[in-house]
Amino acid sequence: PLTIAKPFDLWRTTGVVSEGACFFVLESEESARKPLAWVSGYGFASDICDEICSGLTASNLQAIYNANLRPEDVQCISAWGPGHRLVDRGEYAASEKVFGDNLARIPAYSIKGAIGSPLGAAPSMQLAAAILGLNSSLVLQTVNWSTPDPECRFCLSRENRIIYHENVLVNAHGVGNVNSSLLISK
């Protein structure tokens, strides 16, 4: 059971449903507390009929442009990557449309190999991991990723990486073919 969740791995079988929870307190820019991160862009879109994760292309671009950035300005990706062959490949295809050849150079990771897929709680847990990584210049490893799927060429690693980055794109894909992307910044 500890190795069944294998995001973007050639030998993955399917995702693993898990449990978890996470929440955030959003405050205005006028708050006296120092922020952990800024929500600098947001986007959402539904999939095109029968094209899993196709809406991630539009939601990524919305989040990036909403943050007044360009795709080449994204420095890290927190991928949805549930370890399901069709969803992983759909996310990669959507990301490739946004980032083109640069995608292979943008550090990326999925936390699903470590936590499974807590369904509706997954995006907030990804956001927590992304914020902690942003503040410590850490790009997380993709747990249980050992044999790269040649059809999902994200810039993943089996080890945590210390890489300074100022922004992270967080992807989410949900039941009902909905997608959202959040761009967080230092």
Short mmCIF file of C-alpha atoms in Angstrom, two decimals:
data_model
loop_
_atom_site.label_atom_id
_atom_site.label_comp_id
_atom_site.label_asym_id
_atom_site.label_seq_id
_atom_site.Cartn_x
_atom_site.Cartn_y
_atom_site.Cartn_z
CA PRO A 1 0.00 0.00 0.00
CA LEU A 2 2.87 2.42 0.61
CA THR A 3 3.95 2.34 -3.03
CA ILE A 4 0.66 2.04 -4.92
CA ALA A 5 0.26 5.80 -5.60
CA LYS A 6 2.76 6.48 -8.42
CA PRO A 7 2.22 9.89 -10.09
CA PHE A 8 3.57 10.10 -13.65
CA ASP A 9 5.22 6.69 -13.31
CA LEU A 10 5.17 4.32 -16.28
CA TRP A 11 4.01 1.44 -14.03
CA ARG A 12 1.21 3.26 -12.20
CA THR A 13 -2.15 1.55 -12.08
CA THR A 14 -4.53 4.17 -10.72
CA GLY A 15 -4.81 6.80 -8.04
CA VAL A 16 -5.36 6.05 -4.37
CA VAL A 17 -8.23 7.64 -2.46
CA SER A 18 -7.15 8.94 0.95
CA GLU A 19 -8.25 11.32 3.66
CA GLY A 20 -7.00 14.67 4.81
CA ALA A 21 -7.89 18.27 5.49
CA CYS A 22 -6.30 21.68 5.32
CA PHE A 23 -7.56 25.23 5.50
CA PHE A 24 -6.23 28.73 5.09
CA VAL A 25 -7.04 32.14 6.45
CA LEU A 26 -7.00 34.70 3.66
CA GLU A 27 -6.29 38.24 4.79
CA SER A 28 -6.25 41.58 3.07
CA GLU A 29 -3.05 43.29 2.03
CA GLU A 30 -3.55 45.71 4.92
CA SER A 31 -3.19 42.94 7.54
CA ALA A 32 -0.56 43.54 10.22
CA ARG A 33 0.66 39.94 9.87
CA LYS A 34 3.41 39.08 7.42
CA PRO A 35 1.96 36.85 4.66
CA LEU A 36 3.28 33.39 3.92
CA ALA A 37 2.50 33.93 0.24
CA TRP A 38 0.38 36.01 -2.10
CA VAL A 39 -2.40 34.69 -4.28
CA SER A 40 -1.32 36.44 -7.44
CA GLY A 41 -3.46 34.67 -10.05
CA TYR A 42 -6.43 32.35 -10.40
CA GLY A 43 -8.08 30.55 -13.28
CA PHE A 44 -10.72 27.89 -13.85
CA ALA A 45 -12.22 26.03 -16.80
CA SER A 46 -14.17 22.89 -17.61
CA ASP A 47 -12.81 20.12 -19.80
CA ILE A 48 -13.79 19.75 -23.42
CA CYS A 49 -16.13 16.76 -23.69
CA ASP A 50 -14.18 13.46 -23.42
CA GLU A 51 -10.77 15.22 -23.16
CA ILE A 52 -9.57 14.69 -19.58
CA CYS A 53 -7.77 17.72 -18.11
CA SER A 54 -8.15 19.73 -21.31
CA GLY A 55 -9.55 22.63 -19.26
CA LEU A 56 -6.22 22.92 -17.43
CA THR A 57 -4.79 24.71 -20.46
CA ALA A 58 -7.29 27.56 -20.09
CA SER A 59 -7.16 27.61 -16.27
CA ASN A 60 -3.32 27.73 -16.31
CA LEU A 61 -3.30 30.61 -18.79
CA GLN A 62 -5.98 32.50 -16.84
CA ALA A 63 -3.98 32.18 -13.60
CA ILE A 64 -0.73 33.20 -15.27
CA TYR A 65 -2.22 36.22 -17.06
CA ASN A 66 -4.26 37.18 -13.97
CA ALA A 67 -0.91 37.39 -12.12
CA ASN A 68 0.44 39.66 -14.90
CA LEU A 69 3.00 37.01 -15.82
CA ARG A 70 3.84 35.05 -18.96
CA PRO A 71 4.16 31.24 -19.13
CA GLU A 72 7.96 31.56 -19.19
CA ASP A 73 7.79 33.36 -15.81
CA VAL A 74 6.38 30.29 -13.99
CA GLN A 75 9.20 28.84 -11.88
CA CYS A 76 7.62 25.74 -10.33
CA ILE A 77 4.55 23.55 -10.87
CA SER A 78 2.59 21.70 -8.21
CA ALA A 79 1.01 19.14 -10.53
CA TRP A 80 -2.31 17.45 -9.83
CA GLY A 81 -0.73 14.08 -10.76
CA PRO A 82 -3.00 11.55 -9.04
CA GLY A 83 -1.19 8.55 -10.48
CA HIS A 84 -4.02 7.70 -12.89
CA ARG A 85 -2.72 7.04 -16.38
CA LEU A 86 -5.35 9.08 -18.27
CA VAL A 87 -5.44 12.00 -15.84
CA ASP A 88 -1.63 12.24 -15.60
CA ARG A 89 -1.29 12.21 -19.38
CA GLY A 90 -4.15 14.69 -19.78
CA GLU A 91 -2.49 17.09 -17.35
CA TYR A 92 0.82 16.77 -19.16
CA ALA A 93 -0.82 17.42 -22.56
CA ALA A 94 -2.59 20.52 -21.20
CA SER A 95 0.63 21.79 -19.59
CA GLU A 96 2.61 21.20 -22.77
CA LYS A 97 0.19 23.48 -24.64
CA VAL A 98 0.85 26.24 -22.12
CA PHE A 99 4.62 25.90 -21.64
CA GLY A 100 5.83 24.18 -24.82
CA ASP A 101 9.48 23.11 -24.74
CA ASN A 102 10.04 25.08 -21.51
CA LEU A 103 7.96 22.51 -19.60
CA ALA A 104 10.91 20.11 -19.42
CA ARG A 105 12.90 22.78 -17.53
CA ILE A 106 10.30 23.92 -14.97
CA PRO A 107 10.73 22.03 -11.68
CA ALA A 108 7.51 20.13 -10.92
CA TYR A 109 6.17 17.66 -8.39
CA SER A 110 3.04 15.85 -7.27
CA ILE A 111 2.31 15.19 -3.60
CA LYS A 112 -0.13 12.35 -4.39
CA GLY A 113 2.55 9.65 -4.09
CA ALA A 114 2.98 10.69 -0.45
CA ILE A 115 -0.63 11.42 0.55
CA GLY A 116 -2.83 9.64 -1.98
CA SER A 117 -5.75 11.65 -3.31
CA PRO A 118 -7.91 13.15 -0.57
CA LEU A 119 -10.32 14.31 -3.30
CA GLY A 120 -11.77 17.74 -2.36
CA ALA A 121 -9.06 18.31 0.26
CA ALA A 122 -6.23 17.72 -2.24
CA PRO A 123 -6.00 21.26 -3.66
CA SER A 124 -5.70 22.88 -0.23
CA MET A 125 -3.08 20.31 0.81
CA GLN A 126 -1.17 21.00 -2.42
CA LEU A 127 -1.38 24.70 -1.68
CA ALA A 128 0.04 24.17 1.82
CA ALA A 129 2.95 22.14 0.40
CA ALA A 130 3.55 24.75 -2.31
CA ILE A 131 3.60 27.64 0.19
CA LEU A 132 5.99 25.81 2.52
CA GLY A 133 8.22 24.97 -0.46
CA LEU A 134 8.09 28.55 -1.72
CA ASN A 135 9.21 29.89 1.66
CA SER A 136 12.09 27.41 2.02
CA SER A 137 13.18 27.26 -1.65
CA LEU A 138 12.22 23.58 -1.68
CA VAL A 139 10.80 21.73 -4.67
CA LEU A 140 9.38 18.51 -3.29
CA GLN A 141 10.18 15.06 -4.56
CA THR A 142 7.49 13.04 -6.30
CA VAL A 143 7.21 10.07 -3.96
CA ASN A 144 6.99 6.64 -5.66
CA TRP A 145 8.01 8.05 -9.05
CA SER A 146 10.70 5.65 -10.21
CA THR A 147 10.15 4.86 -13.90
CA PRO A 148 9.36 8.02 -15.90
CA ASP A 149 6.42 7.76 -18.28
CA PRO A 150 7.81 8.94 -21.66
CA GLU A 151 4.42 10.56 -22.34
CA CYS A 152 4.64 12.70 -19.17
CA ARG A 153 7.97 14.52 -19.33
CA PHE A 154 7.53 16.88 -16.39
CA CYS A 155 10.76 17.97 -14.67
CA LEU A 156 10.24 15.63 -11.67
CA SER A 157 12.70 14.22 -9.16
CA ARG A 158 12.90 11.35 -6.72
CA GLU A 159 14.66 13.69 -4.26
CA ASN A 160 13.74 17.03 -2.72
CA ARG A 161 15.51 19.88 -4.52
CA ILE A 162 16.67 23.20 -3.15
CA ILE A 163 15.74 25.64 -5.93
CA TYR A 164 14.97 29.28 -5.27
CA HIS A 165 11.65 30.21 -6.85
CA GLU A 166 9.32 33.17 -6.45
CA ASN A 167 6.12 31.63 -7.81
CA VAL A 168 4.36 28.28 -8.06
CA LEU A 169 1.48 27.23 -10.29
CA VAL A 170 -0.85 24.84 -8.42
CA ASN A 171 -3.07 22.63 -10.61
CA ALA A 172 -6.33 20.95 -9.57
CA HIS A 173 -8.69 18.70 -11.52
CA GLY A 174 -11.97 17.52 -10.07
CA VAL A 175 -14.88 15.20 -10.51
CA GLY A 176 -17.20 16.63 -13.14
CA ASN A 177 -14.28 17.70 -15.32
CA VAL A 178 -13.60 20.99 -13.56
CA ASN A 179 -10.11 22.46 -13.34
CA SER A 180 -8.57 25.27 -11.38
CA SER A 181 -5.13 26.83 -11.24
CA LEU A 182 -3.70 29.10 -8.60
CA LEU A 183 -0.51 31.13 -8.98
CA ILE A 184 1.09 31.89 -5.63
CA SER A 185 4.05 34.20 -5.15
CA LYS A 186 6.51 35.30 -2.48
#
